[in-house]
Amino acid sequence: MRPDSFAVFLLRRLVSGLVLLAMVTAATFVLITATPGDTAQVLAGQAGADPAYLALIRRRLQLDRPLPYQIAAYLRQSAQGDLGFSVIQGRPVRDAIGGRLLASLLLAGTAFFLAALLGVTLGVIAAHRRGGVVDAAISVISLLAYSLPVFWLGQLLIALFAVRLHWLPAGGMRSADGSGGFGDVVHHLALPAVTLSLLLMALIVRVTRTAMSEALVEDYVSAARAKGASEPRVLIRHALPNALRPVVTVLTGYLGLILTGAVLVETVFVWPGLGRLLYDSVLARDTPVLAGLLLLSATLVVAANILADVLYRALDPRTALR
Amino acid sequence: MSIPRVLLYVAGALAAAVLGLSATAAARETASPPKPRFGGTLVVASGDPGPLNPGITSSGQVHPVTGEIFSGLVRLNRHFDPVPDLARSWSVSKDGKTYTFNLEPKVRWHDGHVFSSLDVKFTYEEILLKLHPRTRTLADVIESIKTPSKNVVVFRLKHRYAPFLTWLDEDNGAILPRHLYQGTDPLTNPVNLRPIGTGPFKFESYASGDRVVLVRNADYFKAGLPRLDRLVFRFMQSAQAAQAFEAGEIDVYMFPSGPDSLRFLNRPGVTVTERGREGSARVVPLILNLKRSPFGDVRVRRAIAWALDTDFIARTAYAGVLKPAKSPLTRFIGWAYTPKVQQYSHDLTRANALLDAAGLRRGSGGGVRFRTSLIYDSGFARQAELIKTQLGEVGIGIDLKLMDMNSWVRKLYIDKDFDMGYTNFTHPADPDVGWKRIYVCSNIVQAPFTNGSQYCNPEVDRLFAQAAGELDQKKRGDIYKRLQRKLQSDLPVIPLVDGIGPWIFRSSEFRGFGNSGSKEQFFFGEKVWWTKGTATRG
């Protein structure tokens, strides 16, 4: 690919991305329909509704239409920006997802920032002190963070900081008194953000350490040191930019999943985000919301991949020549 | 054995010991209460309800919220007797087919509109009898609804129907505002997300996935109520609710697990009690598919009943919170309940003899008589393990099939593709409402929570119909007792445990729970008060 064909490349990626999204949507419908239970059954609760009631609700919600018809109708309306109406939520899908988006962005963004900042910093330190005590300590910490199940770790943090010490709240995004100010939200954000960030942070530490270890033995690093560059400058200006490519791969790979992938953390910490909406929608067989969420998630994955390609070019202009 | 039995015995004994004290705790809470105070915010852990329209669902997540916003014509007291709510009084004609309700005269909807009998007629005719999954069965009972005046509504029934009044509470008969629902689709009406009712609390806000906030209705038609300023329903699951309660972030924990009930029992300032939840009493049965061999043979069903140790199951799997079932009907419907039925105490000799007699002999070396399977969801995991162990002792091999709730409901009730299953069958208020559905021939349908065992006995159907038309409660009770004896002999389902399950509240700060009715989890906010509130309404 020639360097000046980037626009063509981007266009091709966008078109293939749209096709992929349509396929994901169709697959979502097939999977949900193949799963037992539907909205009518959930509305009935445990009351023991009669078949006539179930048929009535299914007819009203068009759940009795053939699957290809449902998929085609959904693709047509979603292309026009209409994601449908959720009877379970009692609101348009756009509102149901939009109402949770800010909470998810806040949690995922904070966790992402923490993971990237700490992960890269610790990875660089570990590579710099390779083989020493600090390297070993960072390795152990990252291994632990990577291995601990988030639901277990979350419960542990709640038991310690909320139940025993009363320093931080056990869950939710705002206090019950409804204050909900910036400080109140940050107070509630601390535990879930730390919990969510740990796994990604551990991964970034490992990747950064390996990439930095390789970079630090390259000739250009020796040359920089020979020119008398300070050690921080050698690490940050010379070695790190070259070590960042695999880190970008990891980060962008998670970017697409982090919004709807925080199901466990959001459940443990009662965080009103998209992860819990996804979980609740699966249980309630809420097809419109599920389809909307999976469409959003798939869009983010596609966008993150395109972003990764763009960042590769920025970090290493040689990729444009390949 | 999959669970160390000694450990379970010890846990069960401890559980039984501490639960024995729950009545004492409740008594402390309710004995000579001090004068109620005013103000305060009560925080309740609950599920995310979705649309707040009580007329279109019987969901257990919706009604604890809507019960504070809406009213029914009546409420049910702790003995399941109807007491006034929107209807201040009523009379029944001599033939038992006409019910005349005199409505409260000065009721206004939360948006200021005047409430009238037209709201009642509209709600029943256009919403409840069409769209409420349970109440729509009354369409076969109600002949007409007339509104001779603004404050009078008359229901004419097609035939005598004894449990009629028990259907008219908020749970099954919430009255909705005609001026906001007429000409709309009740399933999608935006009012469902900003409801307008006549109840003690007004809707303030609903943050999806987070909370519903209600505020005091200063114009509530019951003078001096409610006492609290605000009710906040925070959405969380059971494990999170337990932690939030520990951390002091919620005041009411509505549906605790057995272990959590024990954990908070005897905690200073905390009350664990079943009072006020009698309307949620349930019997949990093992459901057998009578269309599949060998469960069509009553000797096999009785052998299973003899082989099961329900005392042990109640003590361990339910932490002693629920008791061994002594009848197919819950003991909480006292006027209809009898324990004087065939009891199947744990007796392996009898079980083995019956299985031998049914031709299901063990293979050489005391092997398995026959293999079968049990389908269940995660709420029944420990019970399933115990049942497998206990029936294994008489040579019945069980494959456990754990699945999610929707799959399990489909297998059991829609496809009837199962050998054994289970269900938490609540018997709310009247045997005709929640109990009959398990047994009658007409309820062998492809719909959830119906007659899954496919038991059909014309004599049983006849007795249920006779009981529904009998207005004398004593005579009605006698018919239901006959039914219990018959069903405990036929055993289409095997009753395992009977009970309610407590709720937990912070009684150091909030009082007034557990005295108002048998479904108080749907309207506790009306009378609860904060101990740190003001002596008078400021």
mmCIF file with all atom_site columns, C-alpha atoms in Angstrom, chain A residues 87-241:
data_model
loop_
_atom_site.group_PDB
_atom_site.id
_atom_site.type_symbol
_atom_site.label_atom_id
_atom_site.label_alt_id
_atom_site.label_comp_id
_atom_site.label_asym_id
_atom_site.label_entity_id
_atom_site.label_seq_id
_atom_site.pdbx_PDB_ins_code
_atom_site.Cartn_x
_atom_site.Cartn_y
_atom_site.Cartn_z
_atom_site.occupancy
_atom_site.B_iso_or_equiv
_atom_site.pdbx_formal_charge
_atom_site.auth_seq_id
_atom_site.auth_comp_id
_atom_site.auth_asym_id
_atom_site.auth_atom_id
_atom_site.pdbx_PDB_model_num
ATOM 1   C CA . VAL A 1 87  ? -41.189 -3.070  26.513 1.00 0.00 ? 87  VAL A CA 1
ATOM 2   C CA . ILE A 1 88  ? -39.132 -4.468  29.382 1.00 0.00 ? 88  ILE A CA 1
ATOM 3   C CA . GLN A 1 89  ? -37.439 -1.089  29.892 1.00 0.00 ? 89  GLN A CA 1
ATOM 4   C CA . GLY A 1 90  ? -40.523 0.877   28.947 1.00 0.00 ? 90  GLY A CA 1
ATOM 5   C CA . ARG A 1 91  ? -38.535 3.261   26.765 1.00 0.00 ? 91  ARG A CA 1
ATOM 6   C CA . PRO A 1 92  ? -36.845 3.513   23.355 1.00 0.00 ? 92  PRO A CA 1
ATOM 7   C CA . VAL A 1 93  ? -33.643 1.471   23.149 1.00 0.00 ? 93  VAL A CA 1
ATOM 8   C CA . ARG A 1 94  ? -31.713 4.638   22.308 1.00 0.00 ? 94  ARG A CA 1
ATOM 9   C CA . ASP A 1 95  ? -32.777 6.116   25.665 1.00 0.00 ? 95  ASP A CA 1
ATOM 10  C CA . ALA A 1 96  ? -32.165 2.874   27.553 1.00 0.00 ? 96  ALA A CA 1
ATOM 11  C CA . ILE A 1 97  ? -28.580 2.705   26.284 1.00 0.00 ? 97  ILE A CA 1
ATOM 12  C CA . GLY A 1 98  ? -28.010 6.450   26.364 1.00 0.00 ? 98  GLY A CA 1
ATOM 13  C CA . GLY A 1 99  ? -29.108 6.575   30.006 1.00 0.00 ? 99  GLY A CA 1
ATOM 14  C CA . ARG A 1 100 ? -26.344 4.167   30.960 1.00 0.00 ? 100 ARG A CA 1
ATOM 15  C CA . LEU A 1 101 ? -23.622 5.383   28.601 1.00 0.00 ? 101 LEU A CA 1
ATOM 16  C CA . LEU A 1 102 ? -22.257 8.139   30.821 1.00 0.00 ? 102 LEU A CA 1
ATOM 17  C CA . ALA A 1 103 ? -21.849 5.809   33.808 1.00 0.00 ? 103 ALA A CA 1
ATOM 18  C CA . SER A 1 104 ? -20.073 3.247   31.659 1.00 0.00 ? 104 SER A CA 1
ATOM 19  C CA . LEU A 1 105 ? -17.824 5.819   30.028 1.00 0.00 ? 105 LEU A CA 1
ATOM 20  C CA . LEU A 1 106 ? -16.892 7.185   33.430 1.00 0.00 ? 106 LEU A CA 1
ATOM 21  C CA . LEU A 1 107 ? -16.050 3.781   34.855 1.00 0.00 ? 107 LEU A CA 1
ATOM 22  C CA . ALA A 1 108 ? -14.364 2.397   31.743 1.00 0.00 ? 108 ALA A CA 1
ATOM 23  C CA . GLY A 1 109 ? -12.516 5.626   31.013 1.00 0.00 ? 109 GLY A CA 1
ATOM 24  C CA . THR A 1 110 ? -11.155 5.902   34.533 1.00 0.00 ? 110 THR A CA 1
ATOM 25  C CA . ALA A 1 111 ? -10.178 2.236   34.611 1.00 0.00 ? 111 ALA A CA 1
ATOM 26  C CA . PHE A 1 112 ? -8.595  2.542   31.178 1.00 0.00 ? 112 PHE A CA 1
ATOM 27  C CA . PHE A 1 113 ? -6.617  5.622   32.197 1.00 0.00 ? 113 PHE A CA 1
ATOM 28  C CA . LEU A 1 114 ? -5.460  4.032   35.477 1.00 0.00 ? 114 LEU A CA 1
ATOM 29  C CA . ALA A 1 115 ? -4.485  0.806   33.727 1.00 0.00 ? 115 ALA A CA 1
ATOM 30  C CA . ALA A 1 116 ? -2.546  2.573   30.979 1.00 0.00 ? 116 ALA A CA 1
ATOM 31  C CA . LEU A 1 117 ? -0.768  4.995   33.311 1.00 0.00 ? 117 LEU A CA 1
ATOM 32  C CA . LEU A 1 118 ? 0.194   2.469   35.983 1.00 0.00 ? 118 LEU A CA 1
ATOM 33  C CA . GLY A 1 119 ? 0.753   -0.387  33.549 1.00 0.00 ? 119 GLY A CA 1
ATOM 34  C CA . VAL A 1 120 ? 3.183   1.484   31.321 1.00 0.00 ? 120 VAL A CA 1
ATOM 35  C CA . THR A 1 121 ? 4.977   3.107   34.281 1.00 0.00 ? 121 THR A CA 1
ATOM 36  C CA . LEU A 1 122 ? 5.450   -0.163  36.151 1.00 0.00 ? 122 LEU A CA 1
ATOM 37  C CA . GLY A 1 123 ? 6.369   -1.979  32.924 1.00 0.00 ? 123 GLY A CA 1
ATOM 38  C CA . VAL A 1 124 ? 9.092   0.565   32.164 1.00 0.00 ? 124 VAL A CA 1
ATOM 39  C CA . ILE A 1 125 ? 10.452  0.398   35.730 1.00 0.00 ? 125 ILE A CA 1
ATOM 40  C CA . ALA A 1 126 ? 10.428  -3.412  35.663 1.00 0.00 ? 126 ALA A CA 1
ATOM 41  C CA . ALA A 1 127 ? 12.320  -3.470  32.355 1.00 0.00 ? 127 ALA A CA 1
ATOM 42  C CA . HIS A 1 128 ? 14.804  -0.888  33.598 1.00 0.00 ? 128 HIS A CA 1
ATOM 43  C CA . ARG A 1 129 ? 15.450  -2.886  36.795 1.00 0.00 ? 129 ARG A CA 1
ATOM 44  C CA . ARG A 1 130 ? 15.229  -6.207  35.017 1.00 0.00 ? 130 ARG A CA 1
ATOM 45  C CA . GLY A 1 131 ? 16.257  -9.166  37.185 1.00 0.00 ? 131 GLY A CA 1
ATOM 46  C CA . GLY A 1 132 ? 16.267  -7.129  40.405 1.00 0.00 ? 132 GLY A CA 1
ATOM 47  C CA . VAL A 1 133 ? 14.022  -7.052  43.439 1.00 0.00 ? 133 VAL A CA 1
ATOM 48  C CA . VAL A 1 134 ? 11.815  -4.282  42.041 1.00 0.00 ? 134 VAL A CA 1
ATOM 49  C CA . ASP A 1 135 ? 11.267  -6.276  38.833 1.00 0.00 ? 135 ASP A CA 1
ATOM 50  C CA . ALA A 1 136 ? 10.358  -9.360  40.853 1.00 0.00 ? 136 ALA A CA 1
ATOM 51  C CA . ALA A 1 137 ? 7.947   -7.383  43.051 1.00 0.00 ? 137 ALA A CA 1
ATOM 52  C CA . ILE A 1 138 ? 6.227   -5.826  40.029 1.00 0.00 ? 138 ILE A CA 1
ATOM 53  C CA . SER A 1 139 ? 5.997   -9.245  38.367 1.00 0.00 ? 139 SER A CA 1
ATOM 54  C CA . VAL A 1 140 ? 4.356   -10.757 41.431 1.00 0.00 ? 140 VAL A CA 1
ATOM 55  C CA . ILE A 1 141 ? 1.902   -7.863  41.736 1.00 0.00 ? 141 ILE A CA 1
ATOM 56  C CA . SER A 1 142 ? 0.947   -8.021  38.071 1.00 0.00 ? 142 SER A CA 1
ATOM 57  C CA . LEU A 1 143 ? 0.626   -11.794 38.181 1.00 0.00 ? 143 LEU A CA 1
ATOM 58  C CA . LEU A 1 144 ? -1.690  -11.527 41.180 1.00 0.00 ? 144 LEU A CA 1
ATOM 59  C CA . ALA A 1 145 ? -3.735  -8.758  39.561 1.00 0.00 ? 145 ALA A CA 1
ATOM 60  C CA . TYR A 1 146 ? -4.038  -10.836 36.410 1.00 0.00 ? 146 TYR A CA 1
ATOM 61  C CA . SER A 1 147 ? -5.041  -14.017 38.252 1.00 0.00 ? 147 SER A CA 1
ATOM 62  C CA . LEU A 1 148 ? -7.546  -12.760 40.814 1.00 0.00 ? 148 LEU A CA 1
ATOM 63  C CA . PRO A 1 149 ? -11.183 -13.060 39.660 1.00 0.00 ? 149 PRO A CA 1
ATOM 64  C CA . VAL A 1 150 ? -12.649 -9.551  39.641 1.00 0.00 ? 150 VAL A CA 1
ATOM 65  C CA . PHE A 1 151 ? -15.874 -10.608 41.375 1.00 0.00 ? 151 PHE A CA 1
ATOM 66  C CA . TRP A 1 152 ? -13.856 -12.070 44.252 1.00 0.00 ? 152 TRP A CA 1
ATOM 67  C CA . LEU A 1 153 ? -11.488 -9.137  44.464 1.00 0.00 ? 153 LEU A CA 1
ATOM 68  C CA . GLY A 1 154 ? -14.434 -6.738  44.318 1.00 0.00 ? 154 GLY A CA 1
ATOM 69  C CA . GLN A 1 155 ? -16.195 -8.464  47.199 1.00 0.00 ? 155 GLN A CA 1
ATOM 70  C CA . LEU A 1 156 ? -12.974 -8.392  49.193 1.00 0.00 ? 156 LEU A CA 1
ATOM 71  C CA . LEU A 1 157 ? -12.475 -4.674  48.629 1.00 0.00 ? 157 LEU A CA 1
ATOM 72  C CA . ILE A 1 158 ? -16.086 -3.977  49.627 1.00 0.00 ? 158 ILE A CA 1
ATOM 73  C CA . ALA A 1 159 ? -15.742 -6.085  52.772 1.00 0.00 ? 159 ALA A CA 1
ATOM 74  C CA . LEU A 1 160 ? -12.612 -4.162  53.749 1.00 0.00 ? 160 LEU A CA 1
ATOM 75  C CA . PHE A 1 161 ? -13.231 -0.573  52.661 1.00 0.00 ? 161 PHE A CA 1
ATOM 76  C CA . ALA A 1 162 ? -17.047 -0.362  52.919 1.00 0.00 ? 162 ALA A CA 1
ATOM 77  C CA . VAL A 1 163 ? -18.199 -2.836  55.555 1.00 0.00 ? 163 VAL A CA 1
ATOM 78  C CA . ARG A 1 164 ? -15.237 -2.795  57.952 1.00 0.00 ? 164 ARG A CA 1
ATOM 79  C CA . LEU A 1 165 ? -13.558 0.578   57.555 1.00 0.00 ? 165 LEU A CA 1
ATOM 80  C CA . HIS A 1 166 ? -16.546 2.593   56.213 1.00 0.00 ? 166 HIS A CA 1
ATOM 81  C CA . TRP A 1 167 ? -14.152 4.613   54.063 1.00 0.00 ? 167 TRP A CA 1
ATOM 82  C CA . LEU A 1 168 ? -15.841 4.002   50.735 1.00 0.00 ? 168 LEU A CA 1
ATOM 83  C CA . PRO A 1 169 ? -19.393 3.051   49.692 1.00 0.00 ? 169 PRO A CA 1
ATOM 84  C CA . ALA A 1 170 ? -20.281 -0.587  48.976 1.00 0.00 ? 170 ALA A CA 1
ATOM 85  C CA . GLY A 1 171 ? -21.901 0.192   45.669 1.00 0.00 ? 171 GLY A CA 1
ATOM 86  C CA . GLY A 1 172 ? -23.894 2.497   43.450 1.00 0.00 ? 172 GLY A CA 1
ATOM 87  C CA . MET A 1 173 ? -22.871 5.701   41.728 1.00 0.00 ? 173 MET A CA 1
ATOM 88  C CA . ARG A 1 174 ? -24.422 8.233   44.075 1.00 0.00 ? 174 ARG A CA 1
ATOM 89  C CA . SER A 1 175 ? -25.429 8.397   47.733 1.00 0.00 ? 175 SER A CA 1
ATOM 90  C CA . ALA A 1 176 ? -28.996 7.616   48.727 1.00 0.00 ? 176 ALA A CA 1
ATOM 91  C CA . ASP A 1 177 ? -29.599 11.222  49.753 1.00 0.00 ? 177 ASP A CA 1
ATOM 92  C CA . GLY A 1 178 ? -29.346 12.070  46.074 1.00 0.00 ? 178 GLY A CA 1
ATOM 93  C CA . SER A 1 179 ? -26.543 14.624  46.413 1.00 0.00 ? 179 SER A CA 1
ATOM 94  C CA . GLY A 1 180 ? -24.691 13.091  43.446 1.00 0.00 ? 180 GLY A CA 1
ATOM 95  C CA . GLY A 1 181 ? -22.066 15.861  43.233 1.00 0.00 ? 181 GLY A CA 1
ATOM 96  C CA . PHE A 1 182 ? -18.630 15.405  41.684 1.00 0.00 ? 182 PHE A CA 1
ATOM 97  C CA . GLY A 1 183 ? -16.990 14.389  44.980 1.00 0.00 ? 183 GLY A CA 1
ATOM 98  C CA . ASP A 1 184 ? -19.813 11.944  45.725 1.00 0.00 ? 184 ASP A CA 1
ATOM 99  C CA . VAL A 1 185 ? -19.438 10.247  42.334 1.00 0.00 ? 185 VAL A CA 1
ATOM 100 C CA . VAL A 1 186 ? -15.634 10.035  42.666 1.00 0.00 ? 186 VAL A CA 1
ATOM 101 C CA . HIS A 1 187 ? -16.110 8.509   46.119 1.00 0.00 ? 187 HIS A CA 1
ATOM 102 C CA . HIS A 1 188 ? -18.318 5.808   44.575 1.00 0.00 ? 188 HIS A CA 1
ATOM 103 C CA . LEU A 1 189 ? -16.063 5.367   41.543 1.00 0.00 ? 189 LEU A CA 1
ATOM 104 C CA . ALA A 1 190 ? -12.873 4.497   43.422 1.00 0.00 ? 190 ALA A CA 1
ATOM 105 C CA . LEU A 1 191 ? -13.398 0.804   44.167 1.00 0.00 ? 191 LEU A CA 1
ATOM 106 C CA . PRO A 1 192 ? -15.015 -0.301  40.887 1.00 0.00 ? 192 PRO A CA 1
ATOM 107 C CA . ALA A 1 193 ? -12.495 1.660   38.781 1.00 0.00 ? 193 ALA A CA 1
ATOM 108 C CA . VAL A 1 194 ? -9.517  0.156   40.607 1.00 0.00 ? 194 VAL A CA 1
ATOM 109 C CA . THR A 1 195 ? -11.016 -3.330  40.372 1.00 0.00 ? 195 THR A CA 1
ATOM 110 C CA . LEU A 1 196 ? -11.778 -3.005  36.682 1.00 0.00 ? 196 LEU A CA 1
ATOM 111 C CA . SER A 1 197 ? -8.358  -1.557  35.887 1.00 0.00 ? 197 SER A CA 1
ATOM 112 C CA . LEU A 1 198 ? -6.288  -4.262  37.568 1.00 0.00 ? 198 LEU A CA 1
ATOM 113 C CA . LEU A 1 199 ? -6.555  -6.974  34.936 1.00 0.00 ? 199 LEU A CA 1
ATOM 114 C CA . LEU A 1 200 ? -5.775  -4.619  32.070 1.00 0.00 ? 200 LEU A CA 1
ATOM 115 C CA . MET A 1 201 ? -2.998  -2.997  34.073 1.00 0.00 ? 201 MET A CA 1
ATOM 116 C CA . ALA A 1 202 ? -1.369  -6.364  34.727 1.00 0.00 ? 202 ALA A CA 1
ATOM 117 C CA . LEU A 1 203 ? -1.515  -7.173  31.043 1.00 0.00 ? 203 LEU A CA 1
ATOM 118 C CA . ILE A 1 204 ? 0.030   -3.842  30.084 1.00 0.00 ? 204 ILE A CA 1
ATOM 119 C CA . VAL A 1 205 ? 2.811   -4.265  32.657 1.00 0.00 ? 205 VAL A CA 1
ATOM 120 C CA . ARG A 1 206 ? 3.761   -7.614  31.131 1.00 0.00 ? 206 ARG A CA 1
ATOM 121 C CA . VAL A 1 207 ? 3.598   -6.378  27.552 1.00 0.00 ? 207 VAL A CA 1
ATOM 122 C CA . THR A 1 208 ? 5.456   -3.115  28.292 1.00 0.00 ? 208 THR A CA 1
ATOM 123 C CA . ARG A 1 209 ? 8.165   -4.916  30.248 1.00 0.00 ? 209 ARG A CA 1
ATOM 124 C CA . THR A 1 210 ? 8.821   -7.363  27.412 1.00 0.00 ? 210 THR A CA 1
ATOM 125 C CA . ALA A 1 211 ? 8.782   -4.704  24.704 1.00 0.00 ? 211 ALA A CA 1
ATOM 126 C CA . MET A 1 212 ? 10.965  -2.316  26.730 1.00 0.00 ? 212 MET A CA 1
ATOM 127 C CA . SER A 1 213 ? 13.437  -5.102  27.566 1.00 0.00 ? 213 SER A CA 1
ATOM 128 C CA . GLU A 1 214 ? 13.847  -5.728  23.858 1.00 0.00 ? 214 GLU A CA 1
ATOM 129 C CA . ALA A 1 215 ? 14.118  -2.030  23.042 1.00 0.00 ? 215 ALA A CA 1
ATOM 130 C CA . LEU A 1 216 ? 16.717  -1.333  25.728 1.00 0.00 ? 216 LEU A CA 1
ATOM 131 C CA . VAL A 1 217 ? 19.268  -3.634  24.096 1.00 0.00 ? 217 VAL A CA 1
ATOM 132 C CA . GLU A 1 218 ? 18.882  -2.019  20.661 1.00 0.00 ? 218 GLU A CA 1
ATOM 133 C CA . ASP A 1 219 ? 21.762  -0.087  19.117 1.00 0.00 ? 219 ASP A CA 1
ATOM 134 C CA . TYR A 1 220 ? 19.906  3.240   19.102 1.00 0.00 ? 220 TYR A CA 1
ATOM 135 C CA . VAL A 1 221 ? 19.593  3.058   22.899 1.00 0.00 ? 221 VAL A CA 1
ATOM 136 C CA . SER A 1 222 ? 23.327  2.422   23.272 1.00 0.00 ? 222 SER A CA 1
ATOM 137 C CA . ALA A 1 223 ? 23.911  5.331   20.875 1.00 0.00 ? 223 ALA A CA 1
ATOM 138 C CA . ALA A 1 224 ? 21.682  7.617   22.946 1.00 0.00 ? 224 ALA A CA 1
ATOM 139 C CA . ARG A 1 225 ? 23.497  6.658   26.116 1.00 0.00 ? 225 ARG A CA 1
ATOM 140 C CA . ALA A 1 226 ? 26.865  7.173   24.364 1.00 0.00 ? 226 ALA A CA 1
ATOM 141 C CA . LYS A 1 227 ? 25.746  10.669  23.403 1.00 0.00 ? 227 LYS A CA 1
ATOM 142 C CA . GLY A 1 228 ? 25.281  11.325  27.134 1.00 0.00 ? 228 GLY A CA 1
ATOM 143 C CA . ALA A 1 229 ? 21.468  11.360  27.261 1.00 0.00 ? 229 ALA A CA 1
ATOM 144 C CA . SER A 1 230 ? 20.073  11.064  30.792 1.00 0.00 ? 230 SER A CA 1
ATOM 145 C CA . GLU A 1 231 ? 18.511  7.716   31.753 1.00 0.00 ? 231 GLU A CA 1
ATOM 146 C CA . PRO A 1 232 ? 14.955  9.063   31.976 1.00 0.00 ? 232 PRO A CA 1
ATOM 147 C CA . ARG A 1 233 ? 15.395  10.599  28.530 1.00 0.00 ? 233 ARG A CA 1
ATOM 148 C CA . VAL A 1 234 ? 16.725  7.329   27.158 1.00 0.00 ? 234 VAL A CA 1
ATOM 149 C CA . LEU A 1 235 ? 13.769  5.463   28.582 1.00 0.00 ? 235 LEU A CA 1
ATOM 150 C CA . ILE A 1 236 ? 10.986  7.870   27.705 1.00 0.00 ? 236 ILE A CA 1
ATOM 151 C CA . ARG A 1 237 ? 12.140  9.551   24.491 1.00 0.00 ? 237 ARG A CA 1
ATOM 152 C CA . HIS A 1 238 ? 14.101  6.744   22.845 1.00 0.00 ? 238 HIS A CA 1
ATOM 153 C CA . ALA A 1 239 ? 13.019  3.296   24.060 1.00 0.00 ? 239 ALA A CA 1
ATOM 154 C CA . LEU A 1 240 ? 9.362   3.807   25.029 1.00 0.00 ? 240 LEU A CA 1
ATOM 155 C CA . PRO A 1 241 ? 7.964   5.043   21.694 1.00 0.00 ? 241 PRO A CA 1
#
